[in-house]
Structures are given as structure tokens and as C-alpha cells.
Amino acid sequence: MQRGEKRDLTGPPMKRIALLAVIAVFMLCMATITGNAQTSRGTILGTVTDQSGAVLPDTVVQLVNQGTGTKLQATSNGSGYYQFVDVSVGTYEIVAEKQGFKKLTRPGIVLQTMARIEVDLSMTVGASTETVEVTAASPLIEADSVSLGTVVDQRETNELPLNGRNPMNLTALVASVIPMGQTSGTPTGVNPIAWGNYQIGGGMAGQNNVFIDGAPDWGIYDHNIEIIPTQDSLAEFKVETNNLTAEYGRLAGGAIQFTTKSGTKDFHGNAWEYIRNKIFNSNTWFANHAGVARPAFTQNQYGFNIGGPVWLGHLYDGRKRTFFFVNWEGFGLRIGETYTTTVPNSTFLGGNLSPWATNDGNPGVYDPLTTCTNPSGCSAGYLTNSVGYVAPATAYGARQPIGWDIAGYTPYQFQTTSGYSNSINPTSLNYLKYVFPNPTNTSNLIGNYTYNASGGGNNYQIVAKVDHDINDKNHLMGRYTHWHNISLPVDVFAPKHSGICGNGACGETYFVHNGVLDDTATLSSKTILDVRISFGRYVYNRTPVNTSFDFSQFGWGDYAHLVEFPGPASFSVPSFDPGSYSLFGGQGSDSTIIEAEDTYRVAGSLTRFWGNHTLKFGGEYVLNNFNYAQTNTSAGLWYWNGGWTSSTAIGAATGGMDVASYMLGYYSSGGTSYSARVASRDIYPAVFATDDWRATSK
């Protein structure tokens, strides 16, 4: 931090020290309730000179918003230096006036998000009643900022085609931004961790700070983004990639600052609808090969926005001070995905495992109840069946073939009635009949089921924003965004109404609220205070497809007490995984997530012009509440392998089939698990101070 030049300070040294102490104490106190000045606003600055290049102090400079007509005013200092800080994005006209010089106007100054542009003014000697309008000048530059970033302007943001109209995808236009997995397209039906899965400036993916109008758009859990703003609600956005200023903290990558649109002095509105449909698509190879129709696909995105002055006839006329903007958008997606897997056919359900055994090289299956438990081995006749068949002698740990007690038994044939060593367990059979639909291709043993499972979802978002100028020195902005996102479950067995979430894609709902209130006050010609409060609430729930499952239909009796989240929202189907012939291959049949995050934040900054120094103090106070619970097997997960039906329980075994163990009811492992339920609070206070020293006009 550089010290100010003595010639720009006034008063005795003790007075200066006291003033500095008062400011420091004030800002330290404010830092406990205010914070980082990450805001979408920008700065316009420059030097006023005459035609010879001599600086002109005490020049009155006005900044006029060409969209709303509102004005800001500043006065150049002894070095001819003027600046406007915390200015809303938009198009401005600069008007400079000084006695003995012609009035100077320069329209068309475009201030972008977080920009810091220099506009030097050269005035001409003459009567103040005359006006000089600058219609062409050198390009505006950001000469005094070392941070690296790129603005994606309103035209690019609103008009570039986007599949799913996800403006986060436009960050890929910025150098050093790398989109990672699942970032492209709509956020509906995608894991929320993927929404912000971008590497920025060489930093870590998913560890970037994202703001909407200066309000945080990330949660404490995995730093994930909570709202994807709608494309038509945005004016523009900026991606800061490297060398971020001291105002930023708590990130391991870059920063993205979204700026929503504001109303102007004229009414403007738009309405739109974008439709895609499967009639324009060809069938998938797998569906066509299985004789299944084209999978579903319909994508419909529609909405409107309107903005302008708040004018209520004789009740209130805010055409010069109060402006509103409202955006609403709906999105619907129905998309089919072709799944090909294996389901049990009628032969299997009838107890005949011969085709599967042949496919496995006829390994042989053995009865675990005939295991020889004598360390010295078992002599002939240690087992006798009901018709007098005597088991042969066998070694320690060895087993007899399945069906040994049935005269003339057929290998790999299981009995549908009880009382035999190869009798099918009724719970196993009932589960298969409940879960699996019939094969779609009866000629195949493996991969005999092809189905177009439907997914997708709906989401709706509303954005409401009001800008109000209390007076020329105090600007108030408020914005509220609500996003309701619904992702539909993917039920691969939908024809059987089993309620299994294929690939773990259970139904998900998101309810998100995000709001900010910002007040920018010009306390004096040299002091500007910007204070904002924001609030975010993120609720994320994942729910199984079947939430009213009756365990007794499997013949289990009372099993409900084993479910982690009992109640009407969480009774789901347990997972049975009979090894290599299972459809879901060990994946849970249900997945439950209960999450709620609250983010309270007070932030602000105090900017003081001190000679050629711009001192900025600020900080933030953030309070995060986090509640979370998750389980992917709340109704249980049970595994089978071929060990129980192999030739021996001791030493090297041969034979055995996982589906044979499953049909007999001999599982290898399983049970229920309970998740860690988190209820936590995070408090984050921080302060910063910067000094921008304009050493010379260059």
C-alpha cells in the first residue's frame, strides 16, 4: 500500500492521524457486518485537460445513464483527475463543464461488468453556452488494472445459440476456461456438482466463485453452483481468470460475475419459445436392432421478460428514478435412453438354469447343506434321502451335487416346491417376478431386454429486479430469483412398475431462492459507500421411484424397521444383486438425499479519494447453515456369489453359480447402512484494503 502525497493532505499531522484512525476503526467495525466488494458494477475515470495538455482542476463532470436518464456528479481534483466508482453497467454520456471553457459531451460510453475504463477529456476554451460533442475518440482502455478477465456482452449472452440455453456454457468463450464433464447442455437431469465443473485460469474445477449481481451463487457443500441463471435475464457477465484483486477470497480458481438486466426509461419486452422434437431424429442403433421405436425426445423452452419505468398513473411516477425488470422462463425436457441388459426369462423363473450353466461351461452346482463337517472326512451313507439313496464318501468340506436327494435328478433343475435341497427360495422368486419385466428378445440369453427409458424434467425460473434512485447520490438495487428444477427418475423397468432407479437416476427436486439488496451512497464528492445484503437458500431432495413398497409381498414379514428414512417418502425396493446375471450389477435400487443450505451475507466497501490515491476498505461476514443426509441403499443391498454352491467350503473349489446361490436364497453379504447426518454451521469474516495510486496521468 502506497502512502499519499503530502501536498494533497490538509491540516496538521495529528489531524491526519486522527482522521486515519477514525476511518480504520469505522471500517474494522463495519467489517464485522460487511464484506467483500465483489460487485457487478464498474468504474469510469480519467483526466480533464485543456487543449495544451494542462490539467484542469475543479471541473464538474456529470455521468448520465442514457438508458434511464439518472445522473452522477464528480469534480476533478488538483491533478485534473476524476472518477466514478460502483457504477451500474450500461451506456453513459459524460458531460464536463468549467467556467471559461465550452461544455463537453461524450455519449456512448459503454461500461461493462466490473470494468475499469479510462475516459480522458480535453476541453476547448470558449463560452460555457457552447457545446462540443465528441462523437469519435480513441478506444476505451483499462490501463490501471492488472487482473485478467473477459466480458461476454449482452449480444453474445442473449443471441449465441445454446443447447439447453445454459449461459454457464458461454464461459468456454473465455481463454483459460476449460469445461469438464457434464457441463454442456441443460442442468436438468445432471448431477448438480457438474453445474460449475469448470477449470478457470489453471485452478481447480468446481472451486470458482460465481456471483449474480454481487450475491454469491455457490453453496458450502463442494462449493457447487446453486442457480443457473436464464439466458434472457442476463445483461452480460465477466470471467476473471487470473490476478484477482484483494476483494476476492475463498476460491481456488477464477470468478464469474453475472449481471442481470435492468429496466430503462422506455418499456421493452420479449417473448420466445424454442422447440426440438424426436420427429427430426433417427432411431438409435440398439433400439432399431431390437425392434423398439424411437426413444422419446421433446425439448421446449419458453418465456418472456419485460422492463421499464415504474409508472402508476397519478399514484406514482417513477419514470426518472424507479425502474423494474421481470423475466420468467419455463423448460421441459423428455428424453429417452435406450437400455439393453439381461432379465430372467420364463425358463429361468421355472427353475431351469441349464442355459445359464451351459453359457458358463457347465460348472456344476452343489448343495451347501451337504457339506462334510468331519475333519477326518465322511463315509458313505452319512446322508440318506427319502427314497433310500445313500450319499457316497466325501472329503472334509466337500458337498454333494444339488438335487442329490432326488432320484433321477436333472442337473441345474431347481424345484418350485419346498422340501428339496434344490427348492427355490420363495423370496428370491417373488423378487424376480416383482422387479423384472419379460424379455423383449426371447432368442437371446444375455442382453435379452431392450427398453427406451424416459428421463428429463422441468424447471422454472423467475427473476424480478428493481432499481431506484433515492436521489442523485443514493442508488438502491434489489433482485430476487427463484428456481424450481425437477429431474425425473429413469426407471428402466417401467413396464413392470417396479420402481427401480436405473443407474441410480432417481427423481430429484431443487428449490432455490437467491436475493440481494444493494445500496450505493455518495457520502461526499470524495467518499462512496457500497453496502449489500444477500440471502440464498438451496434445497435439494432425491427421492426413490417407489416410495410405498410393501415388504410383505416378498414373504419377509416386518422389514420396515430396517429402512433408514422410514415414512411415506422413503420406502423403496431393496437391491438384490445375483452376480453377473443381475440387471443393476450391484447398484442401489433407491437413493435418498435430503439437503438444505442457507447462505447469509453482508458485504460492503468504503471508497475514499485522497489526492491521487483511491483507498478502498471492505470486508464480508458470511454465515452458512448446512444440513445433509444421503444413502443409496436405505432399503438394503444384498449380494450373491457362487461360493455357496461350489464343490467345497474348504480349499480350492470348483463349480458354483451366483444365480444358483441366489435362487436357493444363500446370500454372500448384505444389509443396510446408515448415513452420517450432518448439521453444521460455518462463519466466515474477512476484510481487505487496497490503495490505487495514480502516480501520473499516464
Coordinates of C-alpha atoms in Angstrom, one line a residue, residues 193 196-199 204-208 222-224:
I193 CA -21.8 -30.9 -8.8
G196 CA -19.9 -25.5 -12.0
N197 CA -17.4 -28.1 -13.2
Y198 CA -15.1 -25.6 -15.0
Q199 CA -11.4 -25.1 -14.7
M204 CA -9.4 -26.4 -9.6
A205 CA -12.7 -27.3 -11.2
G206 CA -15.7 -26.6 -9.1
Q207 CA -13.8 -24.2 -6.9
N208 CA -14.6 -20.9 -8.6
D222 CA -18.4 -28.8 -2.6
H223 CA -18.6 -25.1 -3.5
N224 CA -21.3 -26.1 -6.0

